[in-house]
CSV table of C-alpha atoms (C1' of nucleotides) in Angstrom, one decimal:
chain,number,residue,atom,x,y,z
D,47,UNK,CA,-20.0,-0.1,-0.3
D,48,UNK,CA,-18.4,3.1,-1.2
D,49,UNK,CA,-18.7,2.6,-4.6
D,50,UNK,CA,-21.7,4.0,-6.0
D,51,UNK,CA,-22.8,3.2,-9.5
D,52,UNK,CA,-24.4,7.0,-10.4
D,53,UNK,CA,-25.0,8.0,-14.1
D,54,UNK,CA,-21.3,9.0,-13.4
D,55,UNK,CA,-19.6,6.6,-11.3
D,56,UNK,CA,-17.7,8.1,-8.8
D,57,UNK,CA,-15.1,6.6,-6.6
D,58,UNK,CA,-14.5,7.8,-3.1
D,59,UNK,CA,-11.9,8.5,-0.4
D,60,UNK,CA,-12.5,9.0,3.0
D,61,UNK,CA,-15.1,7.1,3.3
D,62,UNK,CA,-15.9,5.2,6.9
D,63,UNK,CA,-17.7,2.4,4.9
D,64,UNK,CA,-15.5,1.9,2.1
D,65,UNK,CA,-13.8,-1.5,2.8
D,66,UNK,CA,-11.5,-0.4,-0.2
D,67,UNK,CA,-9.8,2.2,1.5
D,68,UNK,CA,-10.7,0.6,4.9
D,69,UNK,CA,-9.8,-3.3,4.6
D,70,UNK,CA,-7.6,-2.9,1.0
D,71,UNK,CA,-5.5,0.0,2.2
D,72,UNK,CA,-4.7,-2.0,5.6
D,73,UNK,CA,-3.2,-5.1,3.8
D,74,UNK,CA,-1.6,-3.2,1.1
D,75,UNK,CA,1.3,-2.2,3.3
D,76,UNK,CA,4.5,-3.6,3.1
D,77,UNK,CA,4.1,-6.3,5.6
D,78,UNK,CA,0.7,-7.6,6.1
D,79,UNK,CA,0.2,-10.2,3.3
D,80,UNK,CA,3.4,-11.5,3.7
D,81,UNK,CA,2.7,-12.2,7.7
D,82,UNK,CA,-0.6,-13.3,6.6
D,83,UNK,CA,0.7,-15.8,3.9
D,84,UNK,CA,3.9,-17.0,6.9
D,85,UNK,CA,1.0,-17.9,8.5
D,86,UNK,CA,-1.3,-20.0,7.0
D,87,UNK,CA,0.7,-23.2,7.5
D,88,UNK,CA,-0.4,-22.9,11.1
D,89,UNK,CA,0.5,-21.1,14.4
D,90,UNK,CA,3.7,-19.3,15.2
D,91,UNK,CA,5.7,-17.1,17.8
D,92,UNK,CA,7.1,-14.1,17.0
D,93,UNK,CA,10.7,-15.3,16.7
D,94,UNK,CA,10.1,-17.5,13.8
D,95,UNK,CA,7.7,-15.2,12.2
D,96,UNK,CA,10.4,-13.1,12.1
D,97,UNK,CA,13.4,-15.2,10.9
D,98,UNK,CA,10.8,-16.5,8.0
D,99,UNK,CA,10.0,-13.5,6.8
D,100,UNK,CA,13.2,-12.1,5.3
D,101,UNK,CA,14.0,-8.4,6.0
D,102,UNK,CA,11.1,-7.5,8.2
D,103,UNK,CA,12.0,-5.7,11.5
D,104,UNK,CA,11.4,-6.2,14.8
D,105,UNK,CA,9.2,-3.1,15.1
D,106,UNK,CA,7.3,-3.6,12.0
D,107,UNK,CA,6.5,-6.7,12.8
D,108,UNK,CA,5.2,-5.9,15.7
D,109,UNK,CA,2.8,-3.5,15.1
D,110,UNK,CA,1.9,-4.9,11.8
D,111,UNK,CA,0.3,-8.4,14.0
D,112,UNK,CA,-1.2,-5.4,16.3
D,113,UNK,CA,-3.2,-4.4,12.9
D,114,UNK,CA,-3.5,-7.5,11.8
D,115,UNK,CA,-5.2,-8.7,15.3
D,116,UNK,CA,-6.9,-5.3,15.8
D,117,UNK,CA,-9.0,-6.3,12.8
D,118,UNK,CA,-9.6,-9.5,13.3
D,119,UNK,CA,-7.6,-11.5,11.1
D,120,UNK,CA,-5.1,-12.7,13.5
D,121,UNK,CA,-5.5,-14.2,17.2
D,122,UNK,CA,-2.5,-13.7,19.8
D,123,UNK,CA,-2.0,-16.0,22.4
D,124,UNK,CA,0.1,-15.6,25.6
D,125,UNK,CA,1.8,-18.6,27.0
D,126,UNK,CA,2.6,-17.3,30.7
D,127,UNK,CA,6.2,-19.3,31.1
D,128,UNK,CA,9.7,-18.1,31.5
D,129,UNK,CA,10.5,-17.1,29.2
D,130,UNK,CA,7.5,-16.4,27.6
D,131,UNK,CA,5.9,-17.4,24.5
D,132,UNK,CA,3.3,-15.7,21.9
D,133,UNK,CA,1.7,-17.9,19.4
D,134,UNK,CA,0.3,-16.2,16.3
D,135,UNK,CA,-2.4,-17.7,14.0
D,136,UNK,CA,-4.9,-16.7,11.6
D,137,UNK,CA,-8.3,-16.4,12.9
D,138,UNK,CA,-11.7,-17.6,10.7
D,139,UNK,CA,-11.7,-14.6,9.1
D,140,UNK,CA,-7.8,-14.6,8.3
D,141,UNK,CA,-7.7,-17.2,6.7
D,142,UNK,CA,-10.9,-16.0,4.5
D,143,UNK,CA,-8.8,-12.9,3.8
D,144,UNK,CA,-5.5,-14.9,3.3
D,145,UNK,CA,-7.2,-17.0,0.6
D,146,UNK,CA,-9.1,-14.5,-1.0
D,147,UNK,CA,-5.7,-12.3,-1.3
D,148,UNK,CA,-4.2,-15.2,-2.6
D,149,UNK,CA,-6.6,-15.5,-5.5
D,150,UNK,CA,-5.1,-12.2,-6.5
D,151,UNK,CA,-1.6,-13.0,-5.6
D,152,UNK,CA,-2.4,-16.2,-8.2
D,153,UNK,CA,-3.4,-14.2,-11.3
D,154,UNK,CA,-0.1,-11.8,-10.4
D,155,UNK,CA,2.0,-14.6,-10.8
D,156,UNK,CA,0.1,-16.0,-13.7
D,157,UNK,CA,0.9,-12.3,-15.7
D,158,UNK,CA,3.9,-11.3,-14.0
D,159,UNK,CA,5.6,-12.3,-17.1
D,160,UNK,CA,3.2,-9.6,-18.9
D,161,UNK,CA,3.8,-7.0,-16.6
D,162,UNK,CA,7.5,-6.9,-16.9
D,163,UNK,CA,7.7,-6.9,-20.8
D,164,UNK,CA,5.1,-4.3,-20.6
D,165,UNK,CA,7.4,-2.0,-18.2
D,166,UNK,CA,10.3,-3.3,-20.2
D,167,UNK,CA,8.7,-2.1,-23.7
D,168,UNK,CA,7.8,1.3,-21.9
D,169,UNK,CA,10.9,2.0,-20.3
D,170,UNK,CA,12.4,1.6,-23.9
D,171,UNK,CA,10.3,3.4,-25.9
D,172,UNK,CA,10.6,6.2,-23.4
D,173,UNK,CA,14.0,6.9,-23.7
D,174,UNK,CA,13.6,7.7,-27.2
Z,69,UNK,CA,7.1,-17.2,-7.5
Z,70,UNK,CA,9.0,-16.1,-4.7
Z,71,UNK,CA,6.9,-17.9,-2.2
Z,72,UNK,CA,8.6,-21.1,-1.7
Z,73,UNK,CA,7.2,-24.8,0.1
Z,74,UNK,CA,10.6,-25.7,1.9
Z,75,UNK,CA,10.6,-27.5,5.4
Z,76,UNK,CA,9.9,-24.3,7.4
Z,77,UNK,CA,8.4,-21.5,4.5
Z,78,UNK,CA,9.9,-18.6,4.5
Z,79,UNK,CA,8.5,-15.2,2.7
Z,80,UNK,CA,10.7,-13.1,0.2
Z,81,UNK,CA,11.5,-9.6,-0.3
Z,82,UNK,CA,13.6,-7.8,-2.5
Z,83,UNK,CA,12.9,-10.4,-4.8
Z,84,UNK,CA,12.9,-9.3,-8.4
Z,85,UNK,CA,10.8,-12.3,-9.4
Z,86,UNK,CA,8.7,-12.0,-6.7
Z,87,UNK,CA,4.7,-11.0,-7.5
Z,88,UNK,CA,3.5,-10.2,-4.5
Z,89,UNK,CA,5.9,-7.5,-3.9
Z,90,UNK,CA,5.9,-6.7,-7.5
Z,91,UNK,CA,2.7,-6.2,-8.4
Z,92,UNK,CA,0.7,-6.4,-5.5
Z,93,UNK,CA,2.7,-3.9,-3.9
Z,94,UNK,CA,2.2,-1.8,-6.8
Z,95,UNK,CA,-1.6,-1.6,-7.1
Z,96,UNK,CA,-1.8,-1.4,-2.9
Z,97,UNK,CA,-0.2,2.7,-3.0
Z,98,UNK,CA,-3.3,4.8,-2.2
Z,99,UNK,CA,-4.8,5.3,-5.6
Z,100,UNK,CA,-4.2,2.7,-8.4
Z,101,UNK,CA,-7.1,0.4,-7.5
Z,102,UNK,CA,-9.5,3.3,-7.4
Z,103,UNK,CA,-8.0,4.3,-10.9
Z,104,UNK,CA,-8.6,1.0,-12.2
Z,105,UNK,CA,-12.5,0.8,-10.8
Z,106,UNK,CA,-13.1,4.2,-12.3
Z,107,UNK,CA,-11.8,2.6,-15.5
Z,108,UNK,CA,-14.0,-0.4,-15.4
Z,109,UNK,CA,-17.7,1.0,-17.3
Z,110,UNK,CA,-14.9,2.3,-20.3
Z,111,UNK,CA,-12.6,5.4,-21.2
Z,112,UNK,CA,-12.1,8.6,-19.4
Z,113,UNK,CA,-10.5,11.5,-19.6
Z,114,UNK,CA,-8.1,13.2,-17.3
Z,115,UNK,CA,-9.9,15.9,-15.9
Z,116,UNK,CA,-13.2,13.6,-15.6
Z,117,UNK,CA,-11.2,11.2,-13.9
Z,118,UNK,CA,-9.8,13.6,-11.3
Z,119,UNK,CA,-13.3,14.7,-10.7
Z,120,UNK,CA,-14.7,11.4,-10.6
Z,121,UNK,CA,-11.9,10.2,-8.1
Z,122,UNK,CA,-12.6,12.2,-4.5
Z,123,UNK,CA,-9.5,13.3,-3.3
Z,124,UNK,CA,-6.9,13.0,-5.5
Z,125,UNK,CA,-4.5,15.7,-6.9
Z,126,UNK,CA,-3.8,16.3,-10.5
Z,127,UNK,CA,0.3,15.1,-9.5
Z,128,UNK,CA,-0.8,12.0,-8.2
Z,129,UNK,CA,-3.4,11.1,-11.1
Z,130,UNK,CA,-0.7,11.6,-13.5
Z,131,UNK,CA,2.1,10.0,-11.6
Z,132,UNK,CA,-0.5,6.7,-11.1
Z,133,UNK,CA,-1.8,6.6,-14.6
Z,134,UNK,CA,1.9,6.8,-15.7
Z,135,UNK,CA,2.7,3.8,-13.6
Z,136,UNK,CA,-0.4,1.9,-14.6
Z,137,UNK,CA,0.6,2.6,-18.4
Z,138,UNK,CA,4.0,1.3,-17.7
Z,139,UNK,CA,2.5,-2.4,-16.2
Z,140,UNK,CA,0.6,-2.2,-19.5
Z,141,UNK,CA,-2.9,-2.1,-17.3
Z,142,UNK,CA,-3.8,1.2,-18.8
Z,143,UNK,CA,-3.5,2.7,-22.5
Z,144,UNK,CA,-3.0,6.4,-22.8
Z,145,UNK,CA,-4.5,7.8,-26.2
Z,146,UNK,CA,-3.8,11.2,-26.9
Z,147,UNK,CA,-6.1,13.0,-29.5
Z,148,UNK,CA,-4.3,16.0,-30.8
Z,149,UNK,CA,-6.9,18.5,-31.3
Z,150,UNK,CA,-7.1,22.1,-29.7
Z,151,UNK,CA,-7.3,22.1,-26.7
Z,152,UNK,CA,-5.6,18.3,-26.5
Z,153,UNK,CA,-7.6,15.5,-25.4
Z,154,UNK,CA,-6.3,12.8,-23.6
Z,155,UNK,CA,-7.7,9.4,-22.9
Z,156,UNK,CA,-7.4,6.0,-20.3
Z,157,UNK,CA,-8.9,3.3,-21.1
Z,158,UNK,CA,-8.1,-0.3,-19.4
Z,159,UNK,CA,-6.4,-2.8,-21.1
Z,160,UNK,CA,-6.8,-6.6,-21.4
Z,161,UNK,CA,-4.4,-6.8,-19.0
Z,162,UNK,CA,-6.0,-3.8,-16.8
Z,163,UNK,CA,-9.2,-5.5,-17.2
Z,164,UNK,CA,-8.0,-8.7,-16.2
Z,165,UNK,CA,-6.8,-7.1,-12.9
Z,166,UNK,CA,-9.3,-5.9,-12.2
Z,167,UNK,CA,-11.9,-8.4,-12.0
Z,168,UNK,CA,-9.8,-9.9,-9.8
Z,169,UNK,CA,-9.0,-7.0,-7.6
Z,170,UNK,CA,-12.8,-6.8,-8.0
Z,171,UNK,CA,-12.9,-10.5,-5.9
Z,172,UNK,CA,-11.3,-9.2,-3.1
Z,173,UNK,CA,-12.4,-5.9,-3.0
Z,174,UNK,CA,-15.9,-8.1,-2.9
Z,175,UNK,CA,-14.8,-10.4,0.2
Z,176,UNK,CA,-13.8,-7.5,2.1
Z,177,UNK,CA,-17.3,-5.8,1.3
Z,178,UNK,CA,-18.6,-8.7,2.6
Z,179,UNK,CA,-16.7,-8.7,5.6
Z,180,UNK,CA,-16.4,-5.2,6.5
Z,181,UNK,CA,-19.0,-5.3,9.0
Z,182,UNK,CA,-17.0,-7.9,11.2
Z,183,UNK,CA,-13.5,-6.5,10.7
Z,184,UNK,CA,-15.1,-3.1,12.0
Z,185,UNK,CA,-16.7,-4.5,14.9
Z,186,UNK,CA,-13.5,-6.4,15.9
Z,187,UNK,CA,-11.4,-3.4,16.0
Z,188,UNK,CA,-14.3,-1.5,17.8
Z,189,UNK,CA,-13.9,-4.6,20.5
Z,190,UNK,CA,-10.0,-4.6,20.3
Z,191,UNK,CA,-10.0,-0.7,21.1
Z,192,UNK,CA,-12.8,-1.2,23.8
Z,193,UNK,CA,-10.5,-3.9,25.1
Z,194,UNK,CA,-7.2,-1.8,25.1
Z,195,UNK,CA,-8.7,1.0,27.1
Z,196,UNK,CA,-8.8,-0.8,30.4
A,19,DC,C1',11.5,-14.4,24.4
A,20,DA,C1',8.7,-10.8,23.0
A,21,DG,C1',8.3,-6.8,22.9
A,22,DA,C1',8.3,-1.0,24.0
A,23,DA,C1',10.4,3.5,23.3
A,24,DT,C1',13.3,6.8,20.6
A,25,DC,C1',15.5,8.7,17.0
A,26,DC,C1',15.8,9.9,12.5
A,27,DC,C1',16.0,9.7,7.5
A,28,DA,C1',14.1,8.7,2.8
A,29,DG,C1',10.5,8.5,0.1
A,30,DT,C1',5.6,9.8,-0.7
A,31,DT,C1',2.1,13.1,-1.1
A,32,DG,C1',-0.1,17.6,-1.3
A,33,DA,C1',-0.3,22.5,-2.6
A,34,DT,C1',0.9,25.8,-5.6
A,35,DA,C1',2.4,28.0,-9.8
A,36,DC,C1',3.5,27.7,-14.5
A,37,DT,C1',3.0,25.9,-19.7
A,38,DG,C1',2.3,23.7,-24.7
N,162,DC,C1',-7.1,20.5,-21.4
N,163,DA,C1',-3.6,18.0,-19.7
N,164,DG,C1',-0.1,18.2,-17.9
N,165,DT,C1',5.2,19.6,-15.7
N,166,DA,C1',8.1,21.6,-12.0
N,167,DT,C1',9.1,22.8,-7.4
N,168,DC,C1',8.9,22.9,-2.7
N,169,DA,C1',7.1,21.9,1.9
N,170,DA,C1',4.9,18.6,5.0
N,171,DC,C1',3.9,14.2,6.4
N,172,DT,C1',4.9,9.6,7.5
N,173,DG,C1',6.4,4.8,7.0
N,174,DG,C1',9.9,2.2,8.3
N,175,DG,C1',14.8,1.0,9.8
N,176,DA,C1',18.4,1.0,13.4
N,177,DT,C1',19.3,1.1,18.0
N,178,DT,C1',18.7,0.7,22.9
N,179,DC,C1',16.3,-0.9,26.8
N,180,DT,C1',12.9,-4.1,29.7
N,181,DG,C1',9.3,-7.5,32.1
DNA sequence: CAGAATCCCAGTTGATACTG
DNA sequence: CAGTATCAACTGGGATTCTG
């Protein structure tokens, strides 16, 4: 896994097998859950994508869905008309991802209340 | 929660209320989540910790252990003998987070093995 | 419509040296 | 021991322009 529990536990970067650094790292970028999340209601093209997901570019989103489908978690789908048309969707193991990240996403909301009067209380005390 | 159900759902950013990009986004920089799991079997020092944690410099342990202190995840106890000792230890909060970081990092353990062989197969693909 | 290619800056990180 | 300070290098990401 990456981690190894040794009489002194040691974490490691690096690593080829570690799916922290190796699957965590890839979705902790600035995009990636948000396309996942735009997309568990179902397909999309990359137009909409776009307009739904306020502030992303057109080259980060882009080569964010490359990632994305590069690892499996999303399937792209060429339409050959004129113009043409690219659906989006999540693939088996998307939508795994997407609800296991979402789990997580949950318990951020549930202390996000927490977090803020904890980073409110430090920033105060700090300036004394 | 910054994720809102309308007709067509659209994703926020820049959105102060928003926990995905607020804490999410703060745990997915390259070394808060390994932090936290080297926090999990109790307290550490600083200078264990930086040797337990491959990889990381001494600016970036401080700079993420500051952070993680300010979200309240991590408590910072300084004992003021000679030479000073200094130690982390996770919160309720921390420990809270990281269970459930713990739940992903666990699902993508799980699923490592198929995310690597569909980006062997996308990169196989993209050659020809 | 759905991108590809460039350019470029701002913020992050690493290395190094110094200190209470 | 546990940092702080500084500077250089790297890189993510935005803006813009062009195309099949």
């Amino acid at each position: 896994m990456g981690l190894q529990k040794d009489n002194e536990r040691r974490v490691f970067l690096n690593n080829e097998e570690c799916p922290i650094r190796n699957v965590v790292a890839q979705i902790g970028d600035k995009w990636s859950i948000l396309i996942l999340f735009a997309l568990v209601d179902g397909p999309d093209r990359f137009n909409s994508l776009k307009s739904r997901i306020e502030g992303i570019s057109q080259r980060m989103l882009t080569q964010t869905l490359r990632d994305l489908e590069r690892d499996g978690f999303v399937l792209r789908t060429v339409y050959p008309q004129v113009p043409v048309k690219v659906e989006y969707e999540l693939t088996e193991l998307g939508k795994g991802l997407s609800a296991s990240v979402w789990k997580l996403v949950s318990w951020a909301g549930d202390h996000h209340a927490d977090i803020r009067k904890a980073r409110q209380q430090y920033d105060e005390e700090s300036e004394r």
